Amino acid sequence: MLAQLSFDQVAELTGAKPLGKKFDFLITQISIDSRQVIHPEQTLFVALRGAKADGATFIAQLIEEGIQAFLVHPDLEIPKEWAEKAAFFPVNDTREALQKLAAFQRSQFSKPLVGITGSNGKTIIKEWLGQVLSQSYAVAKSPKSYNSQVGVPLSIFGIQPYHQVAILEAGISRVGEMDALKGMIQPNLGIFTNIGSAHEEGFSSQEEKILEKLKLFEETQLLIYCRDHSNLSTILETQISEEKRISWSLAPGADFSVSYKNQEGKTRIILLKNDLSTFTFLVPFSDKASLENVTHVIVAALVLGQELQAIQEGLEHLKPVDMRLTLKPGVNDSLIIDDTYNNDLAGLRVALEFMSQQRPKKSKILILSDLLQQGTPEKVYAEVAELIDSYHLDQILGVGKEVVRLQNFFPDKSKVFDNTEELLKELDPEQFQNDLILITGARSFAFERVVNRLQQRIHGTTLEINLNALTHNFNFYKRQLRPGTKVMVMVKAFAYGGGAAEIANHIQTMGADYLAVAFSDEGVALRKQGIRLPIMVLNPVEESFDLIREYALEPVVFSLDFFKKIGQYAQNHQTQLSIHLDLDTGMHRLGFEAKHISALKPLLKEFPELRIASFYTHLVGADEEIHHDFSISQLNLFQEMKSQIEAELDYKPLVHALNSAGIVRFPDYQMDMVRLGIGLYGVEVTGKFDSSLRPVSTLKTTISQIKDLPPGATVGYSRKGVLPNGGKIGTLAIGYADGYDRRFSQGKGYVLIHGKKAPVIGNVCMDMTMVDLSEIPEVREGDEAIIYGEQISLKELADRIGTIPYELLTNISTRVKRVYYLD
Ligand SMILES: *Cc1c(COP(=O)(O)O)cnc(C)c1O
């Protein structure tokens, strides 16, 4: 942090009237996450209230850990024992107060600050500009894609006095959000990347979106933009005065006229400035998107006055950015966090945080390279030492000349190596067993090789799960709910194919309230993997009562007979069990009907060992408008039935009815809780909010072999694929045994290769599928094929073969490896 804060300063900056015990130390850290506190005695904890849990719930524990300063909401009750130990700054909105503190910190930074916004490329430009500038300066930049209302303040707190330039990105999703970001970022130099044409929920038009984003640059001295995006530049040029604008274009007339010359996969970029000076650089790629991004980077570096030689050296080492932090299955039940693209402290912090959110494993191991950043290594490594200490790592394997400095801070069993080769010589996969291993290193250390050694062999097909998209979708549904409405997340059927343990773990950290599985075994597996949320079991059987008791699962009870059985069991074992009552209002699958209620009443008295945790019903047609009246009649019948049962109890069970579709269609029937399923996984079945959800899973495979076939050749079983004119085909490493539906045979399905469609040819086989590559001349063996993901929606695929997205998702075989990432 740039400026340390006294008690009085915190009060003044936030406008709070402090309560509790005054302190006389200086605040050096601001934290919003109870697990991220490093120096409790110098930390101000900001209790945010969001879709996630309320930060205030951690206060007691944090006081215990030694935190003595809290920014809280005014309605928080502060007991005497807290007031004796800590200071409380009540403010109407803690997020806004956090932003004020960030704005103050920003005002303490007198060096150049670059602010980036736009629809695409923000994060890549930030990363690349950071890499190029760090040839000459100590650079601070936002970690990963921290660009939101909370991400930006956290990025600003990461700026240190020794930094010489800072780069921050700003992302917004609705009108009105930029004001707060602008106040904090106050960029000296701006980059407006481009503007997407896609309709976004929070904006009524593209123009509105541009105007909102432009607010960031109202007081910026200089703004870089590409004139070739005419929709953007027309508006920009009416809003930003000429002396502030720096344009570049592939056409003449801009401040920088740019041309690209392709040279064997590399590209020579020539910039002609309007004073007729020219600059030439060579970059290691040739695709259009990368060239646009890197041109922004070059213009920014030139405007900042960096030496040409240093810019060129920085550009040579650029690689297409993979910002993803990926969770992969490792050897011997270990779990690997792959962060092999990371080069700074801020990224390390994010990766360690991600690590701390994973399920508990035997030990936590960090494989770490030197950090490539200029500036004072003492300071940087002192911070790394603090991180190592506070995240309770068990073992560290360090690689490089600089990490040696840290040796004294390493836990026992740690080791350092001069280079990656030395590490690989000693790295025996058998030494790991059920561990959590974070592999994080700068590009030049090529830690992919370490990941390769320790990850489980992944056969050609993988299902990639985007955890940020999952968070996005969870928050979308949270926004549809009244505050206080609980969310039960359906993780039945392996979490709709996504992998129950990782998904349950992720939503547990996001603040879901309940989980539901189909069978007791699924619940047991979750418990064994460290999931602590209450778990409802939809379809329990008598044989699993022991497991239910032992693993604290909560069965659904759906008949009088079953109620008696489980009641008897609880009595015999003198134990209390939580159960859920399924009320059948029209599904006619499982559940009590209205006519059973009179017989149920005496049972409630007879078996007080059974505690009714909730009542629920399930809508049969919440996704379709034509069933509207039926749904309403179900909901009304449900409320009547549950009231009759409730009257017999001296406590109030939770009441819930809505599934994903119900949440968007029947907001008046949220009751105490909703049951979120398919929507979390990125499919909005009512079609009303399609563009508001992000696809979560991408199913990918690879091309095992390519063949050129003569005219008249046939492909696959029963000779169903016919090539009258011959052509090129590819064999994919996926078949119906992996869950690629056989109904996709003979052109019904297609995959995407290099962004182009390759239709299925012939019949899908058990483990392989052949596709027509005639339209994709550049294809090679080993290339990737996308079965579904961002560019192929599950709904479209499901329609093609007359099924529903649910079936496609849950059919993916468990032999397909699941890989999780944060983008
Ligand atoms: C599966 C299921 C849900 C979730 O339904 P979605 O349509 O996936 O949201 C909710 N309630 C019950 C009882 C379920 O079985």
mmCIF file of C-alpha atoms and ligand atoms in Angstrom, residues 490 492 496 538 589 616 618 659-661 675-679 806, ligand 1:
data_model
loop_
_atom_site.group_PDB
_atom_site.id
_atom_site.type_symbol
_atom_site.label_atom_id
_atom_site.label_comp_id
_atom_site.label_asym_id
_atom_site.label_seq_id
_atom_site.Cartn_x
_atom_site.Cartn_y
_atom_site.Cartn_z
ATOM 1 C CA MET A 490 -28.305 -29.236 -7.199
ATOM 2 C CA LYS A 492 -26.855 -34.477 -8.446
ATOM 3 C CA TYR A 496 -24.769 -32.122 -14.100
ATOM 4 C CA LEU A 538 -33.425 -36.820 -3.179
ATOM 5 C CA ARG A 589 -42.961 -38.841 -9.398
ATOM 6 C CA TYR A 616 -40.669 -28.627 -1.015
ATOM 7 C CA HIS A 618 -41.175 -29.443 -7.819
ATOM 8 C CA ASN A 659 -35.889 -24.620 -9.834
ATOM 9 C CA SER A 660 -33.724 -22.533 -12.206
ATOM 10 C CA ALA A 661 -36.574 -21.748 -14.579
ATOM 11 C CA ARG A 675 -33.125 -24.932 -5.876
ATOM 12 C CA LEU A 676 -30.652 -23.933 -8.539
ATOM 13 C CA GLY A 677 -29.684 -26.519 -11.137
ATOM 14 C CA ILE A 678 -29.110 -26.173 -14.862
ATOM 15 C CA GLY A 679 -28.867 -22.369 -14.749
ATOM 16 C CA TYR A 806 -29.605 -31.715 -19.338
HETATM 17 C C1 LIG B 1 -32.987 -31.398 -10.517
HETATM 18 C C2 LIG B 1 -33.913 -30.740 -9.627
HETATM 19 C C3 LIG B 1 -33.951 -29.337 -9.527
HETATM 20 C C4 LIG B 1 -33.147 -28.430 -10.412
HETATM 21 O O1 LIG B 1 -33.785 -28.255 -11.652
HETATM 22 P P1 LIG B 1 -33.147 -27.341 -12.798
HETATM 23 O O2 LIG B 1 -34.154 -27.348 -13.862
HETATM 24 O O3 LIG B 1 -31.877 -27.997 -13.203
HETATM 25 O O4 LIG B 1 -32.923 -26.020 -12.192
HETATM 26 C C5 LIG B 1 -34.736 -28.781 -8.560
HETATM 27 N N1 LIG B 1 -35.505 -29.558 -7.749
HETATM 28 C C6 LIG B 1 -35.524 -30.892 -7.839
HETATM 29 C C7 LIG B 1 -36.379 -31.684 -6.908
HETATM 30 C C8 LIG B 1 -34.742 -31.534 -8.776
HETATM 31 O O5 LIG B 1 -34.774 -32.864 -8.880
#
